[in-house]
PDB file of C-alpha atoms in Angstrom:
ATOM      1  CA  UNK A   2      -2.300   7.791 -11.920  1.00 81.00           C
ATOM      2  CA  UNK A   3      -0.126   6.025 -14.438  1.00 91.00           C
ATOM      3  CA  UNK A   4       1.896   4.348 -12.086  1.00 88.00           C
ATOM      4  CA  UNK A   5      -1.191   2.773 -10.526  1.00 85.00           C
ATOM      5  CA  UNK A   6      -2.494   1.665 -14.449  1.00 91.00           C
ATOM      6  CA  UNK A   7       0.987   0.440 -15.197  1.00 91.00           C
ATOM      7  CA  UNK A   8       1.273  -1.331 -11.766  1.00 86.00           C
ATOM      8  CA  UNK A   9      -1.726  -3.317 -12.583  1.00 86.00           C
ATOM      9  CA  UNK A  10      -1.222  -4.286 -16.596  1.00 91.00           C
ATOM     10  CA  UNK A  11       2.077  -5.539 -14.523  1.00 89.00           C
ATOM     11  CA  UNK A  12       0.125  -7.937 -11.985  1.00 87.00           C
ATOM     12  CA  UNK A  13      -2.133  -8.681 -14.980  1.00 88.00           C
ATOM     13  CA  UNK A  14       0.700  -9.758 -17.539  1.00 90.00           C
ATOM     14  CA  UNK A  15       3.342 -11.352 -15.101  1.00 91.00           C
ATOM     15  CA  UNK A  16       0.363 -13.404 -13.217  1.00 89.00           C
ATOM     16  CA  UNK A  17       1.707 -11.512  -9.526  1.00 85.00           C
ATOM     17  CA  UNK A  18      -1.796 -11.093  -7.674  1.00 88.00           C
ATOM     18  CA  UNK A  19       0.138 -11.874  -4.822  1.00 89.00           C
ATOM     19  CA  UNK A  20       1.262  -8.728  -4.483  1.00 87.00           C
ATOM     20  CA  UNK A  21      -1.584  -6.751  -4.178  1.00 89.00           C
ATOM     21  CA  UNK A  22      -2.406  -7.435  -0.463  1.00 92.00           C
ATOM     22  CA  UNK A  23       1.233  -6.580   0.191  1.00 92.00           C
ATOM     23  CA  UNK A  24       0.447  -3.108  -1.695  1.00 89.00           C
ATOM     24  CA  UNK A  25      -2.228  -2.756  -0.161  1.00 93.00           C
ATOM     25  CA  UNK A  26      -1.090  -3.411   3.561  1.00 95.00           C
ATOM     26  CA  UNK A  27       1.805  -0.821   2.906  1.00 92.00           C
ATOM     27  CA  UNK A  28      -0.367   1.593   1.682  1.00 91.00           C
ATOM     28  CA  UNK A  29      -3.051   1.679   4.702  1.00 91.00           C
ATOM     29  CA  UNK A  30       0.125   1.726   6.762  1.00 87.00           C
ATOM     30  CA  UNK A  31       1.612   4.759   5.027  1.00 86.00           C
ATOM     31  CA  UNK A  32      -2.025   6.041   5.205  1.00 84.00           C
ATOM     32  CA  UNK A  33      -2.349   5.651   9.164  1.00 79.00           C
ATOM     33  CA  UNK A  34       1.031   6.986  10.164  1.00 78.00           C
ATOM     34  CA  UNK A  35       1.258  10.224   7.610  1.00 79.00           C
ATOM     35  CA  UNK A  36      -2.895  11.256   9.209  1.00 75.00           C
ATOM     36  CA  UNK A  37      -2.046  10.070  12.830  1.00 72.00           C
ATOM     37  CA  UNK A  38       1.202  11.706  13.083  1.00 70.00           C
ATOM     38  CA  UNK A  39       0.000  15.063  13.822  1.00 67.00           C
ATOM     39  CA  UNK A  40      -2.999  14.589  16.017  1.00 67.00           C
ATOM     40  CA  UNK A  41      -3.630  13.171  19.875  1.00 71.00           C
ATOM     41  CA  UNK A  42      -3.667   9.405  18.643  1.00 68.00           C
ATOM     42  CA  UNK A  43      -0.481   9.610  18.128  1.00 67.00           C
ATOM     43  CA  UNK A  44       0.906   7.909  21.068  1.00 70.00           C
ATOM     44  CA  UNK A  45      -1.178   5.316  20.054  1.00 72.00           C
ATOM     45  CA  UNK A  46       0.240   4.328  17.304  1.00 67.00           C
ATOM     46  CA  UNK A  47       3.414   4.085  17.806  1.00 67.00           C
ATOM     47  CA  UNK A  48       2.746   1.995  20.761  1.00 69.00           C
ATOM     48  CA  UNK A  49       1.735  -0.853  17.614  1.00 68.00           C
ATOM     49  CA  UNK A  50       4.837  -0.738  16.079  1.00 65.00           C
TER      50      UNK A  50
END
């Protein structure tokens, strides 16, 4: 949990907001492929990328 309260004292001092949508895209991606990997949807998935 540091990195995330490091990550954002970061944004807040160097003025980069911009970069939290890109964290947050990246993230949701990581999130989808690591849970839909193993399952029946996985076809899916891959057919989006």
């Amino acid at each position: 949990m540091e990195f995330i309260r490091e990550f954002f004292l970061f944004l807040k001092e160097r003025k980069k907001w911009w970069l939290v949508p890109l964290f947050i895209i990246f993230l949701l991606f990581g999130v989808l492929i690591f849970f839909a990997s193993g399952t029946a949807l996985a076809p899916f998935i891959y057919t989006l990328f």
